[in-house]
mmCIF file of C-alpha atoms in Angstrom:
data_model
loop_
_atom_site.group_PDB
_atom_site.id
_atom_site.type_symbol
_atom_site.label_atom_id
_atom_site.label_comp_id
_atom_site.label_asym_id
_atom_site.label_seq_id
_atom_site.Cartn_x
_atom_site.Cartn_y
_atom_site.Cartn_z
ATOM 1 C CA UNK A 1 -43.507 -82.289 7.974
ATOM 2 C CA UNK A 2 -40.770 -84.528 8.528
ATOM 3 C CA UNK A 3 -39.742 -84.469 12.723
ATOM 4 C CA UNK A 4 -36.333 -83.570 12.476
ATOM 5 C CA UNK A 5 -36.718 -80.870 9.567
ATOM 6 C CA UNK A 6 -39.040 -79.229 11.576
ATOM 7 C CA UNK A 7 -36.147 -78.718 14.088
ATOM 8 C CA UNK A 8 -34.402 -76.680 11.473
ATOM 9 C CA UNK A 9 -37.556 -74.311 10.926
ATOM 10 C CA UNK A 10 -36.379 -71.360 13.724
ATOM 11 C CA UNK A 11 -33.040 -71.376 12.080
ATOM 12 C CA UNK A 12 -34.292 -70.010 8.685
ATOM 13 C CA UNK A 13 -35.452 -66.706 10.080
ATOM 14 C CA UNK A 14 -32.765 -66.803 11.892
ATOM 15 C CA UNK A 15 -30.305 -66.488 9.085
ATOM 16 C CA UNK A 16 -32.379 -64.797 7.349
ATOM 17 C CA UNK A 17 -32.580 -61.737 9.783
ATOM 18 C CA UNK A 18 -28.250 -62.061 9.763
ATOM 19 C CA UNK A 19 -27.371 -62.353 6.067
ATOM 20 C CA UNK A 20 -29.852 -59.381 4.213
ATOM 21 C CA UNK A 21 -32.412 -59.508 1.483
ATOM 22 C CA UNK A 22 -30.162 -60.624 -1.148
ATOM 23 C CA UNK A 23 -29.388 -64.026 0.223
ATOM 24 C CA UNK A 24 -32.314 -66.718 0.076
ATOM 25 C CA UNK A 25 -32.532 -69.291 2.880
ATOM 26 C CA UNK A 26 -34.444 -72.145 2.392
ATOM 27 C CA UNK A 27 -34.935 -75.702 4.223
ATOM 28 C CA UNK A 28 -36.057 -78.732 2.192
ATOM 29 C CA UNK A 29 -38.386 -81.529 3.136
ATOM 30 C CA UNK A 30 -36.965 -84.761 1.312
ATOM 31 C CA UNK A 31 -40.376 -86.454 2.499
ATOM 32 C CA UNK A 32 -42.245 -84.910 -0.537
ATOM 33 C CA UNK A 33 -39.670 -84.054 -3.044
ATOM 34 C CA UNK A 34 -42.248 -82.552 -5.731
ATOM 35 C CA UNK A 35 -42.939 -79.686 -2.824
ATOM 36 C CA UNK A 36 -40.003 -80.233 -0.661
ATOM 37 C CA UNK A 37 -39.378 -76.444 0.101
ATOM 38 C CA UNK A 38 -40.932 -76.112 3.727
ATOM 39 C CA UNK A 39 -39.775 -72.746 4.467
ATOM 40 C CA UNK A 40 -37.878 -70.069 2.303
ATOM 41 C CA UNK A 41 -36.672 -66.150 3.301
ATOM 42 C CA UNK A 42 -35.938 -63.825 0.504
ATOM 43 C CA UNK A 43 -37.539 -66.267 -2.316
ATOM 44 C CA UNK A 44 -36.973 -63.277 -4.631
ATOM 45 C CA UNK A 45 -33.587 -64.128 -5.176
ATOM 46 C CA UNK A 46 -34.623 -67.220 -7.283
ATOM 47 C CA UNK A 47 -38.293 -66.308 -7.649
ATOM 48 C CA UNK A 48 -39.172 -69.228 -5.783
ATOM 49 C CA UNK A 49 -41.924 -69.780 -2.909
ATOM 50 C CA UNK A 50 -43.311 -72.397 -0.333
ATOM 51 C CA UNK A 51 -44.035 -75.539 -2.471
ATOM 52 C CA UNK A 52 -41.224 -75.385 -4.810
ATOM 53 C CA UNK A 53 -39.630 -78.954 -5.633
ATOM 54 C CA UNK A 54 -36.025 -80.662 -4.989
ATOM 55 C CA UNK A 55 -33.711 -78.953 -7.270
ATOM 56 C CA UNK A 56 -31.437 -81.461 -9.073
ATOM 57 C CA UNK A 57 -28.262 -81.203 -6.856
ATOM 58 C CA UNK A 58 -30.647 -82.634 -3.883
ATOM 59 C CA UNK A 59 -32.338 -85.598 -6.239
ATOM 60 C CA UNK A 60 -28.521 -85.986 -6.397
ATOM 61 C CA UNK A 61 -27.602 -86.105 -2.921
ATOM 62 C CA UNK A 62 -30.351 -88.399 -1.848
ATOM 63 C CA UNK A 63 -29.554 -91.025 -4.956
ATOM 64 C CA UNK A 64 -26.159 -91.124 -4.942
ATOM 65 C CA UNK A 65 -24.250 -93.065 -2.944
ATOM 66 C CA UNK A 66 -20.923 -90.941 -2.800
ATOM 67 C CA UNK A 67 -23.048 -88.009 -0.695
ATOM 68 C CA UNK A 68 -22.832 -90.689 2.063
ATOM 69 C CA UNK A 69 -20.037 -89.674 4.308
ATOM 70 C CA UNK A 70 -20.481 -85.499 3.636
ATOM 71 C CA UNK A 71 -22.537 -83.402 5.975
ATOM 72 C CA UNK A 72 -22.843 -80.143 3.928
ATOM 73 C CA UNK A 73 -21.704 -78.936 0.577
ATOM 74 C CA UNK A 74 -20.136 -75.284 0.163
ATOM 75 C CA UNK A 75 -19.349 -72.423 -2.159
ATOM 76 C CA UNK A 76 -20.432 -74.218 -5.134
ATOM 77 C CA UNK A 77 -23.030 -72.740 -7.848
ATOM 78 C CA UNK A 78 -26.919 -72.203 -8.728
ATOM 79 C CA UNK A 79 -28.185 -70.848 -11.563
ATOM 80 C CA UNK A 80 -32.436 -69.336 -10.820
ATOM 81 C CA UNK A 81 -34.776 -69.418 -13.986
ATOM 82 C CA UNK A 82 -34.494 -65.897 -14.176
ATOM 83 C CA UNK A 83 -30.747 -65.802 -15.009
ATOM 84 C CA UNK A 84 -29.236 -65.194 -11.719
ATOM 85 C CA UNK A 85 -25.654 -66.839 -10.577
ATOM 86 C CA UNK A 86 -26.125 -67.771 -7.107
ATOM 87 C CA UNK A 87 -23.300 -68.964 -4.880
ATOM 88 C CA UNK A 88 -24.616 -71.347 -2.586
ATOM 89 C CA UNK A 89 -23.664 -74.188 0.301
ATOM 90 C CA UNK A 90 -26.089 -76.883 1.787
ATOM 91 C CA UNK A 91 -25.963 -78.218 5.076
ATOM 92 C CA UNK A 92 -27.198 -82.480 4.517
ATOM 93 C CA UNK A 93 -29.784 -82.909 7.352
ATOM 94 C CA UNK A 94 -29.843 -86.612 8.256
ATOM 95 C CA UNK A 95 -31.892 -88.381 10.752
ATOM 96 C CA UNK A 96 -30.946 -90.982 13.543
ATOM 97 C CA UNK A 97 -30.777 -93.887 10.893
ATOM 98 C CA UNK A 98 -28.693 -91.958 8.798
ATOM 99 C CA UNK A 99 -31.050 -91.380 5.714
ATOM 100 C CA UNK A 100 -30.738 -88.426 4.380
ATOM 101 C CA UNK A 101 -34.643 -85.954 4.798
ATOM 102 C CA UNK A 102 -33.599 -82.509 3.964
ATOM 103 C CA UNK A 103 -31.436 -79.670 3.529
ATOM 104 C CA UNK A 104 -31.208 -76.571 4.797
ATOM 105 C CA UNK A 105 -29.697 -73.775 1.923
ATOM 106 C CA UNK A 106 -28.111 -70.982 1.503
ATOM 107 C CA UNK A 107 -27.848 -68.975 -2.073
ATOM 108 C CA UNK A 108 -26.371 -65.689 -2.378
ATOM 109 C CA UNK A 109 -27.018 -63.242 -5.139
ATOM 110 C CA UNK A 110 -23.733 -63.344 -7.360
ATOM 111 C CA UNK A 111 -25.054 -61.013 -10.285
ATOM 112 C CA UNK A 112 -23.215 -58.485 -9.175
ATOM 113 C CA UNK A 113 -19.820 -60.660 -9.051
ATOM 114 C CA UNK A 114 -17.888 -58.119 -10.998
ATOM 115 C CA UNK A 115 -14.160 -59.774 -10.237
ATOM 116 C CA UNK A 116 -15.216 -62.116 -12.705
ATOM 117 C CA UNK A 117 -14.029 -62.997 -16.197
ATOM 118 C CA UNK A 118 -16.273 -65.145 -17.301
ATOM 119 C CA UNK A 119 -19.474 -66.949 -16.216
ATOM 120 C CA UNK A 120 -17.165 -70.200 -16.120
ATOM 121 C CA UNK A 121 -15.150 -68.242 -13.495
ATOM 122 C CA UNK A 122 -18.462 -67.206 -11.518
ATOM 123 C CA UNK A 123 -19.197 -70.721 -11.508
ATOM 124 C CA UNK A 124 -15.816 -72.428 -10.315
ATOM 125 C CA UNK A 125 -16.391 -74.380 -6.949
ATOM 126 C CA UNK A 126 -13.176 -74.585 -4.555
ATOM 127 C CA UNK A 127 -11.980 -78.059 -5.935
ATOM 128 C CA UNK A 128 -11.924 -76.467 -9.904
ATOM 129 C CA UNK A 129 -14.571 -78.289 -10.622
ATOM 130 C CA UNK A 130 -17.940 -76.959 -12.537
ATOM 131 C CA UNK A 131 -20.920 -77.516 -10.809
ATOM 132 C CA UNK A 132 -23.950 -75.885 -11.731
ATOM 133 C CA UNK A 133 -27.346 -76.488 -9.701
ATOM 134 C CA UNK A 134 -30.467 -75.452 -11.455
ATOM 135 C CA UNK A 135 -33.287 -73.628 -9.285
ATOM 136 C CA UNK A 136 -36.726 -74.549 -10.640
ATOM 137 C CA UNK A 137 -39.877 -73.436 -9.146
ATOM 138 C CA UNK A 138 -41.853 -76.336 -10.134
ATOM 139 C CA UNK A 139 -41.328 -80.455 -10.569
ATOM 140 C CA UNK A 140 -41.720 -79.816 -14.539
ATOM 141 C CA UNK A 141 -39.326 -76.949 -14.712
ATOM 142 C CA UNK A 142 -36.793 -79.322 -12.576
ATOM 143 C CA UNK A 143 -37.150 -82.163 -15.011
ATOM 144 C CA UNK A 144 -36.840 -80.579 -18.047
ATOM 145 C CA UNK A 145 -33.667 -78.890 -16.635
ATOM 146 C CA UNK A 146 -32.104 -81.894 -15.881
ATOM 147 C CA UNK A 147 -33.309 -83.785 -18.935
ATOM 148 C CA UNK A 148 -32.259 -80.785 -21.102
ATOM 149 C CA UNK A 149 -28.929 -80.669 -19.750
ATOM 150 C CA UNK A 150 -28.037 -83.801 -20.247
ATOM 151 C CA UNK A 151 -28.948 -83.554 -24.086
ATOM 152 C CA UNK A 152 -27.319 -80.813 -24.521
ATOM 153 C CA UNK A 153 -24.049 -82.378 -24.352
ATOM 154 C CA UNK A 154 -24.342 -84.621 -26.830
ATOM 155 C CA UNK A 155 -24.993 -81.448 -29.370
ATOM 156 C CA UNK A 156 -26.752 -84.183 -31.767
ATOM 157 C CA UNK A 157 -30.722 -84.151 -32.212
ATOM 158 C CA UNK A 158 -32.584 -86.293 -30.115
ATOM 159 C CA UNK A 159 -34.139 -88.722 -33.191
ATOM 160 C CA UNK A 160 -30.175 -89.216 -34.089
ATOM 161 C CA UNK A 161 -29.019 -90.450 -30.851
ATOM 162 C CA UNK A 162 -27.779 -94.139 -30.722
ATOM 163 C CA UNK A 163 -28.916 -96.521 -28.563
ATOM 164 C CA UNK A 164 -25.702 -96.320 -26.589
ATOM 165 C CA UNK A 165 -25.940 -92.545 -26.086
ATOM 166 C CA UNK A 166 -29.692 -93.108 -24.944
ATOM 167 C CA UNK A 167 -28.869 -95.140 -22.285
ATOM 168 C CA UNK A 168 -25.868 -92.898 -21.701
ATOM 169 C CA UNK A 169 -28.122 -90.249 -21.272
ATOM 170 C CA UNK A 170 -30.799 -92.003 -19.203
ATOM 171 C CA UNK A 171 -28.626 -93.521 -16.739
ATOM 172 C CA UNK A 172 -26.869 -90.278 -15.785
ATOM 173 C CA UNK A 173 -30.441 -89.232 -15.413
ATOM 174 C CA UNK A 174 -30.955 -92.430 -13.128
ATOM 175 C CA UNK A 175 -27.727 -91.865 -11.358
ATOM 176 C CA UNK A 176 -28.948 -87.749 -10.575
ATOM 177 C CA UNK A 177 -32.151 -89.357 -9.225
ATOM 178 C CA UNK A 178 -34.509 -87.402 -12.258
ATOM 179 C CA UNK A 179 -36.829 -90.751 -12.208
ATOM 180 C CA UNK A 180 -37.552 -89.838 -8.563
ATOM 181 C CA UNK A 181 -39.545 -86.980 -9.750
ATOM 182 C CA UNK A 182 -43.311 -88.401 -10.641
ATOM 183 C CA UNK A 183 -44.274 -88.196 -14.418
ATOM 184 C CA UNK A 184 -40.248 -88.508 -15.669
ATOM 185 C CA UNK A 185 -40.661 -91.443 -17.712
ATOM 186 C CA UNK A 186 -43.091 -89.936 -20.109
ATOM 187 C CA UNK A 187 -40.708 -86.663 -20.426
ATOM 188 C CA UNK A 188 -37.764 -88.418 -21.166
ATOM 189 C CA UNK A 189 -39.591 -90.584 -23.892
ATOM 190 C CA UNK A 190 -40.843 -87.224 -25.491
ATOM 191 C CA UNK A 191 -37.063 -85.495 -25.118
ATOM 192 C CA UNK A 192 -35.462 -88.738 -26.570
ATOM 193 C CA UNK A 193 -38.112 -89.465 -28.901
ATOM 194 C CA UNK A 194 -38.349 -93.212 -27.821
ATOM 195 C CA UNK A 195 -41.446 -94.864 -26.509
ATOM 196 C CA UNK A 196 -42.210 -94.949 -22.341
ATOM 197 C CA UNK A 197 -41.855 -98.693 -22.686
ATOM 198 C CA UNK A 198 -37.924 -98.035 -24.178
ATOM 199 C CA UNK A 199 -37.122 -96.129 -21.062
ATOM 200 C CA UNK A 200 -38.153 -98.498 -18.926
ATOM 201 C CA UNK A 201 -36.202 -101.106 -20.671
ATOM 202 C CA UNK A 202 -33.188 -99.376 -20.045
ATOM 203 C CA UNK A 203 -33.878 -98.568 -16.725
ATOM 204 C CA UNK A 204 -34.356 -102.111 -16.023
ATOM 205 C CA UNK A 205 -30.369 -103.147 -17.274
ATOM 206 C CA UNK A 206 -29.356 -100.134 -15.589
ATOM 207 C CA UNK A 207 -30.835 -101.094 -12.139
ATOM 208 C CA UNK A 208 -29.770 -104.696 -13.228
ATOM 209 C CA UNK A 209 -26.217 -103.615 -13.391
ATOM 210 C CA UNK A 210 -26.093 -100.832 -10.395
#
């Protein structure tokens, strides 16, 4: 475990013991982002456990450049596999250099969030902005969220896509930090229904242009 997140390691229980069983605390190892959850208190609230990888909001934060000047992230939203709306903040643990290792989480149970409207309301950060973090409980179930997402939008079939919308599509996934996660490549091809050597092809112009 990384030096400086195990520094953080007292402060889970610690929160933990404050907050109650329906809010999940949980401190992330950037070292080993396929099982970067170190620690976790009250893992029923996403169904998650020791082991667990990066979510996409953290393959985010440690890919993207614009993360660089903030130190935590509040009162935006997570949604669990099992259909819960979590409200949730994340404090960015850095170390003396600056990179970014971990982060230290906090996700509150917002099932019960009964002043409401919609889900869109639920899932409004301070700013107005959507943001929706997805909580998957292994590296697969991460990259097929992300991957998934990102298809979604285009509300065309995969085989229809145009070469422009495929690398569209694969550089957001570039820009969220997806090809961080080991075995991406091949899942993309299969989503996008485009051969492994494709994807790297456009991976190549977009590094080439970043």
């Amino acid at each position: 475990m990384n030096s400086v997140i195990k520094q953080y390691l007292p402060l889970v229980n610690f929160l933990a013991e404050i907050v109650g069983e329906n809010v999940e605390i949980v401190l992330h190892d950037f070292s080993n982002i396929e099982h970067s959850v170190v620690a976790i208190r009250n893992g029923h609230v996403s169904e998650r456990s020791l082991g667990a990888p990066a979510t996409n909001l953290a393959l985010k934060i440690m890919n993207d450049a614009s993360f660089a000047q903030k130190d935590y992230l509040v009162n935006y939203h997570s949604l669990s596999l099992n259909g819960k709306t979590l409200k949730a903040s994340s404090f960015i643990i850095r170390n003396e250099q600056q990179q970014v290792v971990g982060m230290l989480c906090v996700n509150s149970d917002m099932t019960k969030c009964e002043s409401c409207n919609t889900l869109a309301d639920c899932m409004r950060n301070e700013s107005g902005e959507n943001s929706l973090e997805l909580l998957g409980r292994t590296v697969d179930e991460v990259t097929e969220e992300c991957i998934q997402s990102a298809i979604e939008r285009y509300n065309l079939l995969p085989e229809r896509f145009s070469q422009s919308e495929k690398l569209e599509i694969i550089n957001e996934l570039y820009q969220n930090g997806v090809f961080l996660m080991k075995g991406s490549v091949s899942k993309v091809a299969s989503k996008l229904k485009a051969s492994e050597a494709s994807i790297y092809r456009y991976l190549n112009k977009i590094r080439k242009e970043d």
